[in-house]
PDB file of C-alpha atoms in Angstrom:
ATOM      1  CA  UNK A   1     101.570  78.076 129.164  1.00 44.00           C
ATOM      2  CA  UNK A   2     104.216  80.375 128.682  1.00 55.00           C
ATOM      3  CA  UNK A   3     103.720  84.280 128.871  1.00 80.00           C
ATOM      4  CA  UNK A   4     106.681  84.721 126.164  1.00 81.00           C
ATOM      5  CA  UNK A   5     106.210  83.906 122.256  1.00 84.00           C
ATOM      6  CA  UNK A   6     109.297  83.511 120.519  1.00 89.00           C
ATOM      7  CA  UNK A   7     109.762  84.683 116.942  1.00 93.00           C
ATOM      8  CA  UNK A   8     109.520  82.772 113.922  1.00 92.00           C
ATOM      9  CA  UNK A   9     112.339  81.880 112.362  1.00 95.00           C
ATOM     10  CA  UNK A  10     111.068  81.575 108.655  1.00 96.00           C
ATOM     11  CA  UNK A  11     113.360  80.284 105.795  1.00 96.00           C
ATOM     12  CA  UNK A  12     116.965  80.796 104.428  1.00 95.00           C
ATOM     13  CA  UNK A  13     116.924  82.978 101.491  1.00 95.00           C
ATOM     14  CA  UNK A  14     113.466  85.211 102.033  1.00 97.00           C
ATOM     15  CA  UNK A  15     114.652  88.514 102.465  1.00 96.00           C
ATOM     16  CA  UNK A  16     111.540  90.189 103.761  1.00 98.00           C
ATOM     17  CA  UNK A  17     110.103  90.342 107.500  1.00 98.00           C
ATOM     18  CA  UNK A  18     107.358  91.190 109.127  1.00 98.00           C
ATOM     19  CA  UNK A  19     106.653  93.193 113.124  1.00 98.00           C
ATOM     20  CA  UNK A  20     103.301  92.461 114.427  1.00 97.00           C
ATOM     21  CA  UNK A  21     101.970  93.977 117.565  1.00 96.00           C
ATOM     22  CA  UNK A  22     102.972  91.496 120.165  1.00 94.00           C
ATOM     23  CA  UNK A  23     101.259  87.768 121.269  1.00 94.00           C
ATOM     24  CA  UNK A  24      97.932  86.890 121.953  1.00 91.00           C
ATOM     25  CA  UNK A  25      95.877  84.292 123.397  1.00 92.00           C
ATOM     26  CA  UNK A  26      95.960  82.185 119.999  1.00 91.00           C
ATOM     27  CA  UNK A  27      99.628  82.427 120.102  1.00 92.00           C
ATOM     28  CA  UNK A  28     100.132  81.495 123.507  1.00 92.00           C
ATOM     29  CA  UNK A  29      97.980  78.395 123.220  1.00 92.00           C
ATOM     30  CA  UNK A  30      99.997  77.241 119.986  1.00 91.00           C
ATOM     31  CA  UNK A  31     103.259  78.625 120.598  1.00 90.00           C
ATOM     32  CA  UNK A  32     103.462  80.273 116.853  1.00 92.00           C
ATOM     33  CA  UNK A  33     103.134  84.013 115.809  1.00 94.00           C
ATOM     34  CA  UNK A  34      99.815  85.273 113.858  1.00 95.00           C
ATOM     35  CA  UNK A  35      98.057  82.052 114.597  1.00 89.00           C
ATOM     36  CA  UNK A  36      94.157  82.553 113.898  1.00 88.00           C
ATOM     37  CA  UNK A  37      92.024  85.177 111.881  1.00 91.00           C
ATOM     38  CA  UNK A  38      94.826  87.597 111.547  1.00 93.00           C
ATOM     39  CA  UNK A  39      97.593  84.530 110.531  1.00 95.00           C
ATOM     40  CA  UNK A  40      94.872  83.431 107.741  1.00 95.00           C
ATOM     41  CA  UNK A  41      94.735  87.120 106.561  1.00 96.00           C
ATOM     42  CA  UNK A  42      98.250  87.447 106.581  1.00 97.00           C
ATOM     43  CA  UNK A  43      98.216  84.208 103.919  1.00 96.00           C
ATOM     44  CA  UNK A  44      95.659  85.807 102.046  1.00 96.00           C
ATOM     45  CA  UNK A  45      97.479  88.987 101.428  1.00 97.00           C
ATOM     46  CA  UNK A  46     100.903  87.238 100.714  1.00 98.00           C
ATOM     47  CA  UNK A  47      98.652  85.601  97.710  1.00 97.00           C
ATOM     48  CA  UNK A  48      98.275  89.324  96.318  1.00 96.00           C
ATOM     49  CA  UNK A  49     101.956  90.397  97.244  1.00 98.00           C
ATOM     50  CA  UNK A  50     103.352  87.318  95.595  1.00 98.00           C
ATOM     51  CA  UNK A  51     101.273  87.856  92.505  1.00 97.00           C
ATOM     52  CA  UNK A  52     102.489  91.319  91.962  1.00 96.00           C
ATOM     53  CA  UNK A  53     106.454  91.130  93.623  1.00 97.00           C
ATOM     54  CA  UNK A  54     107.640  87.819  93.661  1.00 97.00           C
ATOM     55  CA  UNK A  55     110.611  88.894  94.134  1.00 96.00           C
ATOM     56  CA  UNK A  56     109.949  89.927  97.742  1.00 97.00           C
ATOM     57  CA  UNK A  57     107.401  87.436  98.371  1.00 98.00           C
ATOM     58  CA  UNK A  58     108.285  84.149  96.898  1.00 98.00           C
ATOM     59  CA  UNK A  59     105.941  81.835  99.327  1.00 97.00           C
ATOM     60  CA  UNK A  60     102.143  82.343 100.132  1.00 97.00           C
ATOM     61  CA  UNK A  61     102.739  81.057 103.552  1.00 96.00           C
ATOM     62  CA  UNK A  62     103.403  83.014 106.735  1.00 97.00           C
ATOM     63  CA  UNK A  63     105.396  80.837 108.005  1.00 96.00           C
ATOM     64  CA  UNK A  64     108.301  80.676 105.466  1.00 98.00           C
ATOM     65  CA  UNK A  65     109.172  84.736 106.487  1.00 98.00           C
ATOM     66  CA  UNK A  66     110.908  85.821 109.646  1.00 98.00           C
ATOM     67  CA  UNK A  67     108.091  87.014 112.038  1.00 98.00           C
ATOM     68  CA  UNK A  68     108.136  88.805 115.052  1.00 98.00           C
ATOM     69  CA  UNK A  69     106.501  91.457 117.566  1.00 97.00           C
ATOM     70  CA  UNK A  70     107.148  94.810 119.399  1.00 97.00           C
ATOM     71  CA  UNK A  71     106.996  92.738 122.319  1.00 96.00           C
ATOM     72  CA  UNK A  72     107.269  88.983 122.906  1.00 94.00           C
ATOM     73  CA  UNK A  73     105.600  89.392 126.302  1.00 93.00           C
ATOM     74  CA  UNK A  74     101.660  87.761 126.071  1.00 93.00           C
ATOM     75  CA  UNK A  75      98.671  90.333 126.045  1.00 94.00           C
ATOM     76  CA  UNK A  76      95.578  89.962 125.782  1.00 93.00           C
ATOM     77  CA  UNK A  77      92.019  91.102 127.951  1.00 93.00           C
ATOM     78  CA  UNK A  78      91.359  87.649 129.908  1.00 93.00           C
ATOM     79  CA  UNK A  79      95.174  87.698 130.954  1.00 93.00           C
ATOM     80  CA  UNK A  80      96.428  91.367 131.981  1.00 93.00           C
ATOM     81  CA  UNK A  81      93.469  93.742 130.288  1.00 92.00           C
ATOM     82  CA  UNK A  82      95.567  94.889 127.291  1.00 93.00           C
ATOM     83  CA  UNK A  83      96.027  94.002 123.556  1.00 92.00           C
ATOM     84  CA  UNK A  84      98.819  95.824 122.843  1.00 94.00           C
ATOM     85  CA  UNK A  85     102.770  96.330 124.726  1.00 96.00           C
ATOM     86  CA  UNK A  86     102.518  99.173 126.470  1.00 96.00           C
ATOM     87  CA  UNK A  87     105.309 102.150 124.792  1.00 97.00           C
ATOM     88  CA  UNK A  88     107.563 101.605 128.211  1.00 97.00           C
ATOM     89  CA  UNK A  89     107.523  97.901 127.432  1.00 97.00           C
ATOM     90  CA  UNK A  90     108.612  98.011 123.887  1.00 98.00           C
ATOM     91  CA  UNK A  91     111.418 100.936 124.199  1.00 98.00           C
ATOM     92  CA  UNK A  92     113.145  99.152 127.219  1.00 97.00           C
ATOM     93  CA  UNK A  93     116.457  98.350 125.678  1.00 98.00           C
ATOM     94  CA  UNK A  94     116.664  94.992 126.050  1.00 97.00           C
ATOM     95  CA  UNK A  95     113.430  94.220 123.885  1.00 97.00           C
ATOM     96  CA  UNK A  96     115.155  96.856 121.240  1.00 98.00           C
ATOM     97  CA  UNK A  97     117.890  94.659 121.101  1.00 98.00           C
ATOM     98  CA  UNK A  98     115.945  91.498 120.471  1.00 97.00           C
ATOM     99  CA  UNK A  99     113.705  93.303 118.142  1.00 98.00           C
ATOM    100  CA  UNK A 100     116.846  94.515 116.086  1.00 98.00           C
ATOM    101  CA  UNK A 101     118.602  91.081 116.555  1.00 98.00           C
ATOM    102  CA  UNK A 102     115.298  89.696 115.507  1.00 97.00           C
ATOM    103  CA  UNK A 103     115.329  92.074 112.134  1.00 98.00           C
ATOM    104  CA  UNK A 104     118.675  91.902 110.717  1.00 97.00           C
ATOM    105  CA  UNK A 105     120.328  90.395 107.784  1.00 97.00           C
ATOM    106  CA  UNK A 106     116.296  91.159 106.398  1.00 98.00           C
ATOM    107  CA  UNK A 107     115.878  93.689 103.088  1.00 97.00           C
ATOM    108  CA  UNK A 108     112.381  94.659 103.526  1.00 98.00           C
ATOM    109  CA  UNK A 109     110.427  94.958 106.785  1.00 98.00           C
ATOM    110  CA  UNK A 110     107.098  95.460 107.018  1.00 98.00           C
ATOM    111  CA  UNK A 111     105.003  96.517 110.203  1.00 98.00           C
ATOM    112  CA  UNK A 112     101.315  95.871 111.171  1.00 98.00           C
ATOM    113  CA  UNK A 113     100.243  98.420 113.464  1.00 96.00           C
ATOM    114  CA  UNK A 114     100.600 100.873 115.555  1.00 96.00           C
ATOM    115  CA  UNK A 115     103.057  98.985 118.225  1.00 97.00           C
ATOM    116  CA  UNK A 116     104.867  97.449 115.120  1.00 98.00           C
ATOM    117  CA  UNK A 117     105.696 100.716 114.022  1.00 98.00           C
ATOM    118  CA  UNK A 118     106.392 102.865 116.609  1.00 98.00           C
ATOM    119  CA  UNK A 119     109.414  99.345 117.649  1.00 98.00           C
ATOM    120  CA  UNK A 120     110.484  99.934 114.133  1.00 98.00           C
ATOM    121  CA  UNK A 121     110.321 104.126 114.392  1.00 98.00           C
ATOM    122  CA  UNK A 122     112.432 103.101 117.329  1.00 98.00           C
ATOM    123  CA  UNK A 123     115.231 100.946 115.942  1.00 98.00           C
ATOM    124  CA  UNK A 124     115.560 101.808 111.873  1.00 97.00           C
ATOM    125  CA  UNK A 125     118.208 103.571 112.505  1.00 97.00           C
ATOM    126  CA  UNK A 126     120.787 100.725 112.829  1.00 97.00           C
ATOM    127  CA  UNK A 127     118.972  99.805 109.582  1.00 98.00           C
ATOM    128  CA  UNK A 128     119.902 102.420 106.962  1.00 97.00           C
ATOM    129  CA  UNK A 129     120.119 100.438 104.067  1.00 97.00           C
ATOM    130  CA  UNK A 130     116.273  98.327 104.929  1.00 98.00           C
ATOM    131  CA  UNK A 131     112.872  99.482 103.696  1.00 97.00           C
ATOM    132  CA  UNK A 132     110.576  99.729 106.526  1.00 98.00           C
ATOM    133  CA  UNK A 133     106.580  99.472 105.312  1.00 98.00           C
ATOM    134  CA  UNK A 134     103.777 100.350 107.240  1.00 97.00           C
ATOM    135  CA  UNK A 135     100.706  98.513 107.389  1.00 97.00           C
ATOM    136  CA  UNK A 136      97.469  98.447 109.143  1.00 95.00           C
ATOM    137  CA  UNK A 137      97.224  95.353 111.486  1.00 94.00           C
ATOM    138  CA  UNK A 138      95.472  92.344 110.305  1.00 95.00           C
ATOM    139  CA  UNK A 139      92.527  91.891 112.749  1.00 91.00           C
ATOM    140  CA  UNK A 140      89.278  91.835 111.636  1.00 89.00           C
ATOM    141  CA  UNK A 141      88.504  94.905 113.968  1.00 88.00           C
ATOM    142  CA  UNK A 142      91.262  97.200 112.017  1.00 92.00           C
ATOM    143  CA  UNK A 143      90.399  95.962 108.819  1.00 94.00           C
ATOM    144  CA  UNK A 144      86.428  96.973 109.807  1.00 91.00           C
ATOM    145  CA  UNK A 145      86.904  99.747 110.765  1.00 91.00           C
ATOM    146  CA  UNK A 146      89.790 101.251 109.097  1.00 90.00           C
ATOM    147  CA  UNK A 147      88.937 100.235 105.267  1.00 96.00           C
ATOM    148  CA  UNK A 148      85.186 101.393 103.956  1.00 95.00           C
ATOM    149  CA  UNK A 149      85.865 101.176 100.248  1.00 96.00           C
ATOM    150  CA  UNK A 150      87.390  98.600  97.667  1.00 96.00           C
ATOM    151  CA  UNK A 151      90.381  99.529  95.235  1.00 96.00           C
ATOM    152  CA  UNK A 152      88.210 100.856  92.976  1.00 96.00           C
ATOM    153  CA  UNK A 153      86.430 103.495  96.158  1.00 96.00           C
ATOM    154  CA  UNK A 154      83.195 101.403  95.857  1.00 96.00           C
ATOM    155  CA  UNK A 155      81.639 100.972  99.467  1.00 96.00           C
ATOM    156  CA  UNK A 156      82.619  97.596 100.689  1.00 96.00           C
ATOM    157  CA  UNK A 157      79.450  95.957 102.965  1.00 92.00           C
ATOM    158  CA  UNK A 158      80.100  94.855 105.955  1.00 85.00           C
ATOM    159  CA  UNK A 159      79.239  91.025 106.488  1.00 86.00           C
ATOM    160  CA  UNK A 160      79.362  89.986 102.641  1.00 91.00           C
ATOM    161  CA  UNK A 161      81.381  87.166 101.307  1.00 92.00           C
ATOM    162  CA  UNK A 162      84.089  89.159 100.161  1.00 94.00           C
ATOM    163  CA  UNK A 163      84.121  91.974 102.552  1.00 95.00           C
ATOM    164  CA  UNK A 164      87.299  90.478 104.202  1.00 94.00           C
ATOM    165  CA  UNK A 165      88.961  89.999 100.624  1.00 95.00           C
ATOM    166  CA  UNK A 166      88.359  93.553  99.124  1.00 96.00           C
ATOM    167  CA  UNK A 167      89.749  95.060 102.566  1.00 97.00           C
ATOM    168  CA  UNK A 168      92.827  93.084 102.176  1.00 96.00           C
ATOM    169  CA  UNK A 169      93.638  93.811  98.763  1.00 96.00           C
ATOM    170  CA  UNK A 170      93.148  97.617  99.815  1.00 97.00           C
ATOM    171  CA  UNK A 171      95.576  97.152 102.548  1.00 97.00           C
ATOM    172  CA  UNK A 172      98.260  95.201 100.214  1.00 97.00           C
ATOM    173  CA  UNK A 173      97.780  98.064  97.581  1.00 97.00           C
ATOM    174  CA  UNK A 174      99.143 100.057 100.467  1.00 97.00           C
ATOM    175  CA  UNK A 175     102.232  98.126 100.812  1.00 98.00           C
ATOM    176  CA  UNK A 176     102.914  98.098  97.254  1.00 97.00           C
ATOM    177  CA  UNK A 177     102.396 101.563  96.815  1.00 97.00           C
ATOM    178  CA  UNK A 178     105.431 101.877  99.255  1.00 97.00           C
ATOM    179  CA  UNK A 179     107.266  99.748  97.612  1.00 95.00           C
ATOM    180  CA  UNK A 180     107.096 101.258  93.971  1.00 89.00           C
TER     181      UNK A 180
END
């Protein structure tokens, strides 16, 4: 197993990106960005972001946009304790070179988390002319915690069938609230 995740190259002609946080143990095993829970999140929201902005999101699948991370160094707690790139790791200036390599030629970039947007805080500079979107991260533990009501401020229960769905349509309204 490597301890580096490359990103994901996505297809010619999509014009919108996406920072996550940085690898995981999911990742490492398959060698592919948001693998598991948060990758099948990720696909559900692009279903709501293609239905309203086409345009920007032309594919429901994750892996038809450029993807990458804060950090492509591995975290997680069974391998070095952490979750997240530390701030030294992602400022050190050859990761901000990667991360703006990684990023250009893109239109629209939008960040999942804290670590995704402090790298992109750190680099949209070069970027003047890109839209930079902030977004909670996909995990099942930030959309818990972080979203208790629906769209419509109803109190979403935690556990029922479509707990997962309301909090993910309150987190794309967030991105296309940006956007408009």
């Amino acid at each position: 197993m490597s301890n580096i995740v490359k990103r994901n190259e996505g297809i010619p002609g999509i014009k919108t990106a996406f920072i996550f946080a940085c690898p995981g143990q999911e990742e490492e095993k398959s060698g592919r960005l948001v693998n598991g829970q948060t990758g099948k999140n990720l696909d559900a929201m692009l279903v709501y972001l293609k239905a309203e902005m086409p345009e920007l999101f032309p594919s429901v699948d994750r892996y038809d946009y450029r993807i990458t991370n804060s950090s492509e160094s591995v975290h997680y707690m069974a391998f070095d304790g952490r979750t997240e790139p530390s701030r030294k790791e992602i400022k050190s200036p050859e990761n901000l070179e990667r991360l703006a390599s990684d990023i250009s030629g893109y239109d629209v970039i939008i960040t999942f988390g804290n670590s995704a947007a402090f790298a992109a805080e750190e680099i949209k500079g070069r970027f003047p002319d890109v839209r930079f979107l902030y977004s909670r991260h996909l995990s099942f533990l930030s959309l818990n915690s972080g979203i208790k009501t629906d769209i419509d401020g109803n109190p979403i229960q935690r556990g029922a069938p479509d707990s997962t769905a309301k909090r993910l349509e309150v987190a794309t309204d967030e991105i296309l609230r940006q956007l408009r």
